[in-house]
Amino acid sequence: MPGNYSELEEKLFSYFREHPNVLGRVVEDYTNKNPAAMEGFIERYLLKKSLKELMIVANRTAIPFASQVVEELNKIPEVKSTGQTISLANISINNFPNSELNMLSDDSIRHRSVYAIGQWAHDKRPKARSIHDDFAEYNILLKMLSGIGVNAVISVLPELIYDRQDKAEVREPISIKWFFDTLNESGGSNLKRYITVDPHSKQIQLAAGRPVDIMSSMGLLAGYFARLPDLFGKEIVAVSPDVGGTGRAKVFARTLGYILDKEIPLAIIDKERKKGGLAKAGDVVGQDRVKGRVAIIVDDKIDTGGTIDEGAASLLLCGAIPPIYAGAPHCLLSDSPKRNIPTTQFLFERGIKVVGVGTVYRPDKFVNEAAEWFTELSYARYIAHAIWVNFTRGSFTNMQKRLDDELRTGKVDIKDYVRKSTWQPFIRETYCCECGTEITQTRSVLIEVEGVRKQAYLLGCPSCKADYVKIGSPDK
């Protein structure tokens, strides 16, 4: 048997493509000569063959995040060893004049295992996309996949909407059940599983109707705070903003303590409102643990920032060292109708520093402008490994533990997870940056940039007649 196994492998690959039924006989013939080499070859051959079945798709808002996930997938050693690259499927999505969606897959997806990544645009600007626009688009995407004849669809939703409405109050619907029922109806029998990150509560699995793999971002957040220079040499307390989030805060405190090799105490804010909706210092359970320490509030979602602001005020009254930090996987930062200023400005003026995980779509412009008080950590690597483990039928729990351990031990630098802004003056989806006139999206295609397929939007301004090509999301 020749010593140059890579050359032999290429010959065998070519032969097996022409004679697929003789694989067993050739393996038996060569196994006795060099079992280790043949075993490695068989693994690479089968993996290379199975990679052709893996396909990644996304709705338009999720294109930037999905592109990062694809990049991380191609960095996985097993994928690199095959010499193949995974790319984002080319899905053309266009709007009719009345806003109806038209969707077409330009790539062959039949008999593939498809991972459909979805994100929602929490944008309240006039004429901007809303979460319901993206939800409708994602449902149509699932419906298209179910009609094409794919082998399986795995829905990858880093952030769930309606997950806070997971139990019935008086005359209120359980909206998370409607959310999953709609997706299950669109995906049909091909929709096999969901992958998500830190839902409001794990009981949403009862409403899903499909198996749900729940990932945790607490290891990533703890890894960031453990190596934040501003916290070096300071005592820290982890804080849950309500009783329901105590378990999440405990996991964060335990992980942070493991990295720093010391115990991190836990405090809890009683979320019961007093007169006028204000939180008092007495609402903090464990006040003696807060005094003289830097407080990190750990929540699942930061929406209007009201809970974080009330909690920060209570912690400062208890003697916490400013500034107050807040960490959450899902930073929506929606504007409150009760305030005259945006939530972003409100949190900045309050001196609260926020660290979020990139489960929510955020344009580069925002990351650039909010760098003084907001940091976003990329979760694309975790999602990429979750997809790979699901595809190769590996252990989901071991994968999560391995990635968290890499951060704990310093094997992977936390700086690699911090999103760096590449923002430049840009064109919005509906307005021209030259004259401010509303523009129309004429076409949406995928192009290849440095070996990676990315979405390109071809836009034209009806006023100044300027033509633009944008890579990434409409706001990127």
Tab-separated table of C-alpha atoms in Angstrom:
chain	number	residue	atom	x	y	z
A	1	MET	CA	0.000	0.000	0.000
A	2	PRO	CA	1.575	3.354	-0.973
A	3	GLY	CA	2.808	5.588	1.807
A	4	ASN	CA	1.101	8.685	0.344
A	5	TYR	CA	-2.354	7.985	1.708
A	6	SER	CA	-3.816	11.307	0.525
A	7	GLU	CA	-3.012	10.353	-3.083
A	8	LEU	CA	-4.489	6.904	-2.548
A	9	GLU	CA	-7.571	8.376	-0.970
A	10	GLU	CA	-8.200	10.606	-3.975
A	11	LYS	CA	-7.990	7.589	-6.267
A	12	LEU	CA	-10.337	5.622	-4.044
A	13	PHE	CA	-12.773	8.532	-3.864
A	14	SER	CA	-12.891	8.690	-7.648
A	15	TYR	CA	-13.322	4.926	-7.905
A	16	PHE	CA	-16.094	4.814	-5.286
A	17	ARG	CA	-17.984	7.543	-7.096
A	18	GLU	CA	-18.039	5.329	-10.197
A	19	HIS	CA	-18.524	2.029	-8.349
A	20	PRO	CA	-20.355	2.774	-5.071
A	21	ASN	CA	-21.214	-0.893	-4.414
A	22	VAL	CA	-17.624	-2.123	-4.030
A	23	LEU	CA	-16.738	-0.051	-0.929
A	24	GLY	CA	-17.026	-3.037	1.408
A	25	ARG	CA	-14.761	-5.314	-0.684
A	26	VAL	CA	-12.010	-2.669	-1.011
A	27	VAL	CA	-12.105	-1.929	2.716
A	28	GLU	CA	-11.770	-5.633	3.547
A	29	ASP	CA	-8.852	-5.930	1.129
A	30	TYR	CA	-6.843	-3.055	2.633
A	31	THR	CA	-7.776	-3.306	6.301
A	32	ASN	CA	-5.292	-6.100	7.002
A	33	LYS	CA	-2.427	-4.062	5.492
A	34	ASN	CA	-2.905	-0.853	7.456
A	35	PRO	CA	-5.976	-0.831	9.719
A	36	ALA	CA	-5.359	2.630	11.232
A	37	ALA	CA	-4.960	4.364	7.882
A	38	MET	CA	-7.999	2.635	6.425
A	39	GLU	CA	-10.125	3.473	9.478
A	40	GLY	CA	-9.236	7.149	9.137
A	41	PHE	CA	-9.966	7.023	5.435
A	42	ILE	CA	-13.367	5.441	5.952
A	43	GLU	CA	-14.322	8.145	8.476
A	44	ARG	CA	-13.250	10.929	6.112
A	45	TYR	CA	-14.932	9.300	3.140
A	46	LEU	CA	-18.258	8.890	4.904
A	47	LEU	CA	-18.051	12.391	6.369
A	48	LYS	CA	-17.229	13.915	2.989
A	49	LYS	CA	-20.177	12.103	1.498
A	50	SER	CA	-22.558	13.105	4.290
A	51	LEU	CA	-21.501	16.790	4.192
A	52	LYS	CA	-23.290	17.078	0.865
A	53	GLU	CA	-26.535	16.546	2.765
A	54	LEU	CA	-25.957	19.475	5.153
A	55	MET	CA	-27.593	22.757	4.163
A	56	ILE	CA	-27.947	26.082	6.016
A	57	VAL	CA	-30.775	28.515	5.212
A	58	ALA	CA	-31.942	31.712	6.919
A	59	ASN	CA	-34.529	34.443	6.730
A	60	ARG	CA	-33.247	37.860	5.634
A	61	THR	CA	-32.793	39.323	9.107
A	62	ALA	CA	-30.717	36.283	10.121
A	63	ILE	CA	-28.375	36.411	7.087
A	64	PRO	CA	-25.478	38.193	8.931
A	65	PHE	CA	-25.663	35.794	11.882
A	66	ALA	CA	-26.074	32.748	9.617
A	67	SER	CA	-22.976	33.829	7.662
A	68	GLN	CA	-20.992	33.864	10.922
A	69	VAL	CA	-22.337	30.411	11.789
A	70	VAL	CA	-21.241	29.065	8.388
A	71	GLU	CA	-17.762	30.521	8.888
A	72	GLU	CA	-17.514	28.819	12.285
A	73	LEU	CA	-18.776	25.526	10.821
A	74	ASN	CA	-15.994	25.566	8.245
A	75	LYS	CA	-13.432	26.024	11.051
A	76	ILE	CA	-14.442	22.749	12.734
A	77	PRO	CA	-11.496	20.317	12.280
A	78	GLU	CA	-13.679	17.464	11.000
A	79	VAL	CA	-15.108	19.710	8.290
A	80	LYS	CA	-11.693	21.078	7.322
A	81	SER	CA	-10.298	17.561	7.000
A	82	THR	CA	-12.722	16.787	4.158
A	83	GLY	CA	-11.499	19.684	2.008
A	84	GLN	CA	-15.103	20.770	1.493
A	85	THR	CA	-16.800	23.985	2.605
A	86	ILE	CA	-20.312	24.475	3.880
A	87	SER	CA	-22.128	27.456	2.421
A	88	LEU	CA	-25.351	29.349	2.935
A	89	ALA	CA	-28.129	28.270	0.569
A	90	ASN	CA	-29.165	30.809	-2.020
A	91	ILE	CA	-32.778	31.692	-1.219
A	92	SER	CA	-34.186	34.566	-3.253
A	93	ILE	CA	-36.766	36.513	-1.238
A	94	ASN	CA	-38.608	39.429	-2.796
A	95	ASN	CA	-41.670	41.508	-2.012
A	96	PHE	CA	-44.633	42.187	-4.255
A	97	PRO	CA	-45.812	45.831	-4.363
A	98	ASN	CA	-48.483	44.976	-1.757
A	99	SER	CA	-45.761	43.542	0.574
A	100	GLU	CA	-46.552	39.870	-0.112
A	101	LEU	CA	-43.479	37.642	-0.108
A	102	ASN	CA	-42.153	35.631	-2.997
A	103	MET	CA	-39.555	32.964	-2.166
A	104	LEU	CA	-37.455	30.709	-4.393
A	105	SER	CA	-34.574	28.344	-3.656
A	106	ASP	CA	-31.839	28.738	-6.265
A	107	ASP	CA	-29.974	25.718	-4.863
A	108	SER	CA	-31.055	22.090	-4.889
A	109	ILE	CA	-32.262	21.199	-1.384
A	110	ARG	CA	-34.110	17.954	-2.040
A	111	HIS	CA	-33.069	15.084	0.266
A	112	ARG	CA	-30.917	17.400	2.411
A	113	SER	CA	-30.776	17.920	6.167
A	114	VAL	CA	-31.620	21.614	6.416
A	115	TYR	CA	-30.874	23.877	9.389
A	116	ALA	CA	-33.142	26.922	9.177
A	117	ILE	CA	-31.786	29.871	11.194
A	118	GLY	CA	-34.299	32.539	12.187
A	119	GLN	CA	-33.927	35.930	13.847
A	120	TRP	CA	-36.372	38.749	14.488
A	121	ALA	CA	-35.872	42.478	13.883
A	122	HIS	CA	-36.840	44.354	17.051
A	123	ASP	CA	-37.002	47.657	15.194
A	124	LYS	CA	-39.685	50.238	15.980
A	125	ARG	CA	-38.703	52.790	13.317
A	126	PRO	CA	-41.460	53.804	10.890
A	127	LYS	CA	-41.616	51.434	7.901
A	128	ALA	CA	-38.963	49.185	9.474
A	129	ARG	CA	-39.292	45.407	9.619
A	130	SER	CA	-41.034	44.057	12.694
A	131	ILE	CA	-40.826	40.718	14.466
A	132	HIS	CA	-44.076	39.696	12.785
A	133	ASP	CA	-42.671	40.450	9.316
A	134	ASP	CA	-39.775	38.139	10.090
A	135	PHE	CA	-42.032	35.539	11.689
A	136	ALA	CA	-44.227	35.416	8.578
A	137	GLU	CA	-41.139	35.176	6.354
A	138	TYR	CA	-39.679	32.370	8.452
A	139	ASN	CA	-42.948	30.422	8.292
A	140	ILE	CA	-43.022	30.734	4.508
A	141	LEU	CA	-39.409	29.521	4.454
A	142	LEU	CA	-40.388	26.422	6.449
A	143	LYS	CA	-43.396	25.866	4.188
A	144	MET	CA	-41.148	26.046	1.110
A	145	LEU	CA	-38.747	23.503	2.625
A	146	SER	CA	-41.567	21.097	3.496
A	147	GLY	CA	-42.775	21.200	-0.107
A	148	ILE	CA	-39.351	20.644	-1.679
A	149	GLY	CA	-38.886	17.209	-0.137
A	150	VAL	CA	-35.997	17.653	2.297
A	151	ASN	CA	-34.997	14.821	4.606
A	152	ALA	CA	-35.300	16.875	7.780
A	153	VAL	CA	-35.603	20.476	8.955
A	154	ILE	CA	-34.082	21.617	12.242
A	155	SER	CA	-35.283	25.045	13.335
A	156	VAL	CA	-32.452	27.104	14.857
A	157	LEU	CA	-33.954	30.037	16.757
A	158	PRO	CA	-31.366	31.743	19.009
A	159	GLU	CA	-34.130	33.910	20.480
A	160	LEU	CA	-37.743	32.872	20.961
A	161	ILE	CA	-40.500	35.450	20.751
A	162	TYR	CA	-43.608	35.066	22.937
A	163	ASP	CA	-41.669	32.861	25.382
A	164	ARG	CA	-42.608	35.194	28.256
A	165	GLN	CA	-46.258	34.276	27.627
A	166	ASP	CA	-45.860	30.656	28.675
A	167	LYS	CA	-48.677	30.387	31.225
A	168	ALA	CA	-52.274	31.515	31.292
A	169	GLU	CA	-53.462	34.396	33.435
A	170	VAL	CA	-57.080	35.519	33.597
A	171	ARG	CA	-58.429	35.891	30.027
A	172	GLU	CA	-54.928	35.690	28.515
A	173	PRO	CA	-53.683	33.245	25.839
A	174	ILE	CA	-50.615	31.042	26.147
A	175	SER	CA	-49.027	32.732	23.141
A	176	ILE	CA	-45.904	30.578	23.068
A	177	LYS	CA	-48.176	27.639	22.201
A	178	TRP	CA	-49.541	29.567	19.207
A	179	PHE	CA	-45.959	30.428	18.192
A	180	PHE	CA	-44.867	26.786	18.087
A	181	ASP	CA	-48.147	25.533	16.597
A	182	THR	CA	-47.698	27.934	13.680
A	183	LEU	CA	-44.125	26.787	13.057
A	184	ASN	CA	-45.075	23.113	13.346
A	185	GLU	CA	-47.887	23.582	10.854
A	186	SER	CA	-45.554	25.332	8.386
A	187	GLY	CA	-42.729	22.825	8.785
A	188	GLY	CA	-44.993	19.787	8.735
A	189	SER	CA	-43.618	16.333	9.410
A	190	ASN	CA	-40.191	17.373	8.092
A	191	LEU	CA	-39.661	19.709	11.066
A	192	LYS	CA	-37.880	17.450	13.548
A	193	ARG	CA	-36.347	19.598	16.280
A	194	TYR	CA	-35.710	23.087	17.679
A	195	ILE	CA	-32.421	24.559	18.885
A	196	THR	CA	-32.641	27.707	21.008
A	197	VAL	CA	-30.717	29.718	23.605
A	198	ASP	CA	-31.815	30.568	27.163
A	199	PRO	CA	-35.618	30.745	26.837
A	200	HIS	CA	-37.581	32.574	29.516
A	201	SER	CA	-38.299	29.226	31.153
A	202	LYS	CA	-37.655	25.619	30.198
A	203	GLN	CA	-41.337	24.785	30.391
A	204	ILE	CA	-41.691	26.093	26.805
A	205	GLN	CA	-40.670	22.551	25.833
A	206	LEU	CA	-44.187	21.458	26.764
A	207	ALA	CA	-45.611	23.796	24.121
A	208	ALA	CA	-43.123	23.017	21.350
A	209	GLY	CA	-44.570	19.730	20.128
A	210	ARG	CA	-41.054	18.752	19.022
A	211	PRO	CA	-37.813	18.007	20.922
A	212	VAL	CA	-36.030	21.207	21.994
A	213	ASP	CA	-32.271	21.517	22.536
A	214	ILE	CA	-31.719	24.398	24.973
A	215	MET	CA	-28.303	26.049	24.994
A	216	SER	CA	-26.937	28.233	27.777
A	217	SER	CA	-24.975	31.448	27.342
A	218	MET	CA	-24.029	31.719	31.019
A	219	GLY	CA	-20.600	30.192	30.374
A	220	LEU	CA	-19.880	32.790	27.692
A	221	LEU	CA	-21.063	35.693	29.855
A	222	ALA	CA	-19.090	34.433	32.858
A	223	GLY	CA	-15.979	34.054	30.703
A	224	TYR	CA	-16.284	37.679	29.592
A	225	PHE	CA	-16.793	39.167	33.064
A	226	ALA	CA	-13.991	37.027	34.499
A	227	ARG	CA	-11.515	38.650	32.118
A	228	LEU	CA	-12.929	42.177	32.088
A	229	PRO	CA	-10.029	44.464	33.110
A	230	ASP	CA	-12.366	46.872	34.962
A	231	LEU	CA	-13.235	44.074	37.413
A	232	PHE	CA	-9.714	42.863	38.178
A	233	GLY	CA	-9.104	42.730	41.932
A	234	LYS	CA	-12.701	43.632	42.822
A	235	GLU	CA	-15.249	41.638	44.749
A	236	ILE	CA	-18.286	40.628	42.708
A	237	VAL	CA	-21.870	39.678	43.516
A	238	ALA	CA	-24.233	38.020	41.031
A	239	VAL	CA	-27.793	39.323	41.171
A	240	SER	CA	-31.038	37.806	39.936
A	241	PRO	CA	-33.610	40.501	39.008
A	242	ASP	CA	-36.459	38.275	40.213
A	243	VAL	CA	-37.085	35.023	42.041
A	244	GLY	CA	-37.804	33.157	38.797
A	245	GLY	CA	-34.324	33.852	37.443
A	246	THR	CA	-32.492	32.557	40.521
A	247	GLY	CA	-31.448	29.318	38.833
A	248	ARG	CA	-29.900	31.199	35.909
A	249	ALA	CA	-28.002	33.556	38.232
A	250	LYS	CA	-26.755	30.579	40.281
A	251	VAL	CA	-25.277	28.963	37.167
A	252	PHE	CA	-23.596	32.264	36.268
A	253	ALA	CA	-22.200	32.737	39.790
A	254	ARG	CA	-20.929	29.153	39.955
A	255	THR	CA	-19.221	29.409	36.548
A	256	LEU	CA	-17.689	32.805	37.311
A	257	GLY	CA	-16.462	31.535	40.673
A	258	TYR	CA	-14.870	28.509	39.015
A	259	ILE	CA	-12.911	30.731	36.617
A	260	LEU	CA	-11.822	33.199	39.325
A	261	ASP	CA	-11.222	30.396	41.846
A	262	LYS	CA	-13.345	32.018	44.538
A	263	GLU	CA	-16.927	31.972	45.717
A	264	ILE	CA	-19.289	34.490	44.094
A	265	PRO	CA	-22.232	35.348	46.381
A	266	LEU	CA	-25.795	35.614	45.080
A	267	ALA	CA	-28.414	38.288	45.773
A	268	ILE	CA	-32.039	38.344	44.635
A	269	ILE	CA	-34.282	41.323	43.911
A	270	ASP	CA	-37.906	40.882	44.927
A	271	LYS	CA	-39.778	42.069	41.868
A	272	GLU	CA	-43.009	42.826	43.725
A	273	ARG	CA	-43.853	46.447	42.985
A	274	LYS	CA	-44.519	49.039	45.691
A	275	LYS	CA	-46.724	52.097	45.236
A	276	GLY	CA	-45.849	53.815	41.975
A	277	GLY	CA	-43.987	50.773	40.667
A	278	LEU	CA	-40.718	51.688	42.402
A	279	ALA	CA	-38.320	49.138	43.881
A	280	LYS	CA	-37.010	49.842	47.369
A	281	ALA	CA	-33.697	48.861	48.940
A	282	GLY	CA	-35.602	46.437	51.141
A	283	ASP	CA	-36.555	44.475	48.024
A	284	VAL	CA	-33.010	43.058	47.816
A	285	VAL	CA	-32.638	39.650	49.420
A	286	GLY	CA	-29.062	39.344	50.676
A	287	GLN	CA	-28.227	43.024	51.154
A	288	ASP	CA	-25.158	42.187	53.239
A	289	ARG	CA	-23.658	40.408	50.205
A	290	VAL	CA	-24.024	43.514	48.016
A	291	LYS	CA	-22.249	46.166	50.070
A	292	GLY	CA	-18.774	47.006	48.784
A	293	ARG	CA	-19.063	44.728	45.734
A	294	VAL	CA	-19.529	45.184	41.998
A	295	ALA	CA	-23.013	43.909	41.105
A	296	ILE	CA	-23.754	41.980	37.902
A	297	ILE	CA	-27.467	41.580	37.181
A	298	VAL	CA	-28.120	38.425	35.155
A	299	ASP	CA	-31.392	38.212	33.226
A	300	ASP	CA	-32.725	36.350	30.194
A	301	LYS	CA	-34.066	39.411	28.338
A	302	ILE	CA	-33.477	43.132	28.630
A	303	ASP	CA	-36.481	44.734	26.944
A	304	THR	CA	-37.135	48.347	27.980
A	305	GLY	CA	-34.535	48.230	30.763
A	306	GLY	CA	-37.066	49.098	33.488
A	307	THR	CA	-36.340	46.045	35.642
A	308	ILE	CA	-32.585	46.569	35.291
A	309	ASP	CA	-32.876	50.263	36.227
A	310	GLU	CA	-35.015	49.561	39.310
A	311	GLY	CA	-32.677	46.780	40.354
A	312	ALA	CA	-29.603	48.987	39.863
A	313	ALA	CA	-31.139	51.721	42.046
A	314	SER	CA	-31.844	49.191	44.822
A	315	LEU	CA	-28.332	47.750	44.619
A	316	LEU	CA	-26.710	51.190	44.826
A	317	LEU	CA	-28.790	51.972	47.908
A	318	CYS	CA	-27.498	48.725	49.418
A	319	GLY	CA	-23.909	49.885	48.931
A	320	ALA	CA	-22.949	48.312	45.588
A	321	ILE	CA	-19.951	49.847	43.825
A	322	PRO	CA	-20.922	51.687	40.621
A	323	PRO	CA	-21.223	51.116	37.744
A	324	ILE	CA	-23.831	48.368	37.761
A	325	TYR	CA	-23.345	45.685	35.092
A	326	ALA	CA	-26.124	43.746	33.386
A	327	GLY	CA	-25.680	40.593	31.331
A	328	ALA	CA	-28.361	38.889	29.257
A	329	PRO	CA	-28.455	36.631	26.200
A	330	HIS	CA	-31.303	38.586	24.597
A	331	CYS	CA	-30.959	42.392	24.598
A	332	LEU	CA	-34.038	43.758	22.835
A	333	LEU	CA	-33.619	47.348	24.091
A	334	SER	CA	-37.139	48.346	23.056
A	335	ASP	CA	-38.255	51.918	23.750
A	336	SER	CA	-40.742	52.350	26.577
A	337	PRO	CA	-43.922	54.370	25.890
A	338	LYS	CA	-43.592	55.757	29.447
A	339	ARG	CA	-40.296	57.500	28.661
A	340	ASN	CA	-39.495	60.409	26.377
A	341	ILE	CA	-36.031	59.125	25.485
A	342	PRO	CA	-34.875	55.884	23.805
A	343	THR	CA	-33.965	52.976	26.048
A	344	THR	CA	-30.395	53.065	24.733
A	345	GLN	CA	-29.979	56.668	25.879
A	346	PHE	CA	-31.771	55.915	29.145
A	347	LEU	CA	-29.415	53.070	30.101
A	348	PHE	CA	-26.379	55.130	29.068
A	349	GLU	CA	-27.446	58.082	31.240
A	350	ARG	CA	-28.111	55.744	34.161
A	351	GLY	CA	-24.539	54.499	33.938
A	352	ILE	CA	-25.526	50.847	33.449
A	353	LYS	CA	-23.110	48.790	31.364
A	354	VAL	CA	-24.834	46.056	29.361
A	355	VAL	CA	-23.311	42.881	27.943
A	356	GLY	CA	-25.442	40.910	25.505
A	357	VAL	CA	-25.095	37.749	23.463
A	358	GLY	CA	-25.654	38.093	19.725
A	359	THR	CA	-28.966	36.256	19.584
A	360	VAL	CA	-30.827	39.416	18.558
A	361	TYR	CA	-30.137	41.129	15.230
A	362	ARG	CA	-28.150	44.296	15.824
A	363	PRO	CA	-26.731	46.473	13.004
A	364	ASP	CA	-23.047	47.372	13.083
A	365	LYS	CA	-23.917	51.053	13.390
A	366	PHE	CA	-25.534	50.429	16.769
A	367	VAL	CA	-22.573	48.396	18.060
A	368	ASN	CA	-20.249	51.207	16.996
A	369	GLU	CA	-22.236	54.016	18.590
A	370	ALA	CA	-23.016	52.146	21.831
A	371	ALA	CA	-19.492	50.819	22.440
A	372	GLU	CA	-19.107	52.937	25.601
A	373	TRP	CA	-21.904	51.124	27.472
A	374	PHE	CA	-22.887	48.071	25.374
A	375	THR	CA	-20.825	44.996	24.447
A	376	GLU	CA	-22.078	42.185	22.243
A	377	LEU	CA	-20.608	38.692	22.373
A	378	SER	CA	-20.978	36.485	19.326
A	379	TYR	CA	-22.791	33.188	19.870
A	380	ALA	CA	-22.170	31.959	16.320
A	381	ARG	CA	-19.472	29.476	17.377
A	382	TYR	CA	-21.793	27.811	19.889
A	383	ILE	CA	-24.604	27.563	17.332
A	384	ALA	CA	-22.216	26.170	14.697
A	385	HIS	CA	-21.040	23.415	17.042
A	386	ALA	CA	-24.643	22.694	18.065
A	387	ILE	CA	-25.555	22.206	14.396
A	388	TRP	CA	-22.539	19.973	13.856
A	389	VAL	CA	-23.271	17.824	16.915
A	390	ASN	CA	-26.876	17.441	15.820
A	391	PHE	CA	-25.834	16.543	12.271
A	392	THR	CA	-23.231	13.983	13.373
A	393	ARG	CA	-25.438	12.641	16.219
A	394	GLY	CA	-22.933	13.628	18.897
A	395	SER	CA	-23.474	14.578	22.524
A	396	PHE	CA	-25.122	17.965	22.929
A	397	THR	CA	-24.247	18.220	26.627
A	398	ASN	CA	-20.579	17.367	26.063
A	399	MET	CA	-20.373	19.955	23.268
A	400	GLN	CA	-21.696	22.733	25.518
A	401	LYS	CA	-19.355	21.716	28.336
A	402	ARG	CA	-16.349	21.572	25.995
A	403	LEU	CA	-16.924	25.081	24.632
A	404	ASP	CA	-17.463	26.495	28.140
A	405	ASP	CA	-14.304	24.736	29.375
A	406	GLU	CA	-12.295	26.325	26.567
A	407	LEU	CA	-13.264	29.724	27.937
A	408	ARG	CA	-12.719	28.753	31.562
A	409	THR	CA	-9.213	27.445	30.946
A	410	GLY	CA	-8.228	30.252	28.567
A	411	LYS	CA	-7.724	27.862	25.651
A	412	VAL	CA	-9.886	30.233	23.609
A	413	ASP	CA	-9.460	33.991	24.134
A	414	ILE	CA	-12.691	35.738	25.121
A	415	LYS	CA	-11.684	38.569	22.779
A	416	ASP	CA	-12.451	36.228	19.889
A	417	TYR	CA	-16.101	36.312	20.953
A	418	VAL	CA	-16.435	40.109	21.274
A	419	ARG	CA	-18.145	41.568	18.250
A	420	LYS	CA	-16.028	44.246	16.652
A	421	SER	CA	-17.784	46.945	14.684
A	422	THR	CA	-16.990	47.249	10.992
A	423	TRP	CA	-19.590	49.955	10.496
A	424	GLN	CA	-19.279	52.500	7.720
A	425	PRO	CA	-21.893	55.009	6.513
A	426	PHE	CA	-24.594	52.827	5.085
A	427	ILE	CA	-27.916	52.790	3.286
A	428	ARG	CA	-31.001	51.700	5.159
A	429	GLU	CA	-33.398	49.283	3.587
A	430	THR	CA	-35.960	51.979	2.823
A	431	TYR	CA	-34.020	55.245	2.626
A	432	CYS	CA	-31.156	56.504	0.454
A	433	CYS	CA	-28.174	57.843	2.432
A	434	GLU	CA	-27.486	60.415	-0.304
A	435	CYS	CA	-30.831	62.207	-0.500
A	436	GLY	CA	-33.035	60.525	2.111
A	437	THR	CA	-35.569	59.359	-0.456
A	438	GLU	CA	-37.338	56.048	0.081
A	439	ILE	CA	-35.730	53.386	-2.077
A	440	THR	CA	-36.926	50.028	-3.339
A	441	GLN	CA	-35.307	46.639	-3.056
A	442	THR	CA	-34.983	45.413	-6.617
A	443	ARG	CA	-33.238	42.106	-6.037
A	444	SER	CA	-31.722	39.937	-3.309
A	445	VAL	CA	-28.989	37.454	-4.252
A	446	LEU	CA	-26.057	35.559	-2.712
A	447	ILE	CA	-22.524	36.349	-3.836
A	448	GLU	CA	-19.192	34.837	-2.828
A	449	VAL	CA	-16.803	37.001	-0.798
A	450	GLU	CA	-13.452	35.470	0.193
A	451	GLY	CA	-14.875	31.988	-0.221
A	452	VAL	CA	-17.975	32.709	1.894
A	453	ARG	CA	-21.434	33.210	0.418
A	454	LYS	CA	-23.160	36.361	1.653
A	455	GLN	CA	-26.405	38.112	0.870
A	456	ALA	CA	-26.198	41.073	-1.505
A	457	TYR	CA	-29.000	43.628	-1.822
A	458	LEU	CA	-29.224	45.515	-5.098
A	459	LEU	CA	-30.897	48.841	-4.335
A	460	GLY	CA	-31.829	51.770	-6.532
A	461	CYS	CA	-32.826	55.306	-5.541
A	462	PRO	CA	-35.725	56.724	-7.603
A	463	SER	CA	-34.629	60.313	-6.881
A	464	CYS	CA	-30.849	60.581	-7.354
A	465	LYS	CA	-30.713	57.402	-9.490
A	466	ALA	CA	-27.821	56.048	-7.429
A	467	ASP	CA	-27.259	52.287	-7.494
A	468	TYR	CA	-25.790	50.404	-4.563
A	469	VAL	CA	-24.692	46.873	-3.776
A	470	LYS	CA	-24.740	46.005	-0.078
A	471	ILE	CA	-23.240	42.919	1.519
A	472	GLY	CA	-24.797	41.556	4.670
A	473	SER	CA	-28.102	42.652	6.161
A	474	PRO	CA	-30.060	45.706	4.977
A	475	ASP	CA	-28.544	47.728	7.831
A	476	LYS	CA	-24.990	46.461	7.426
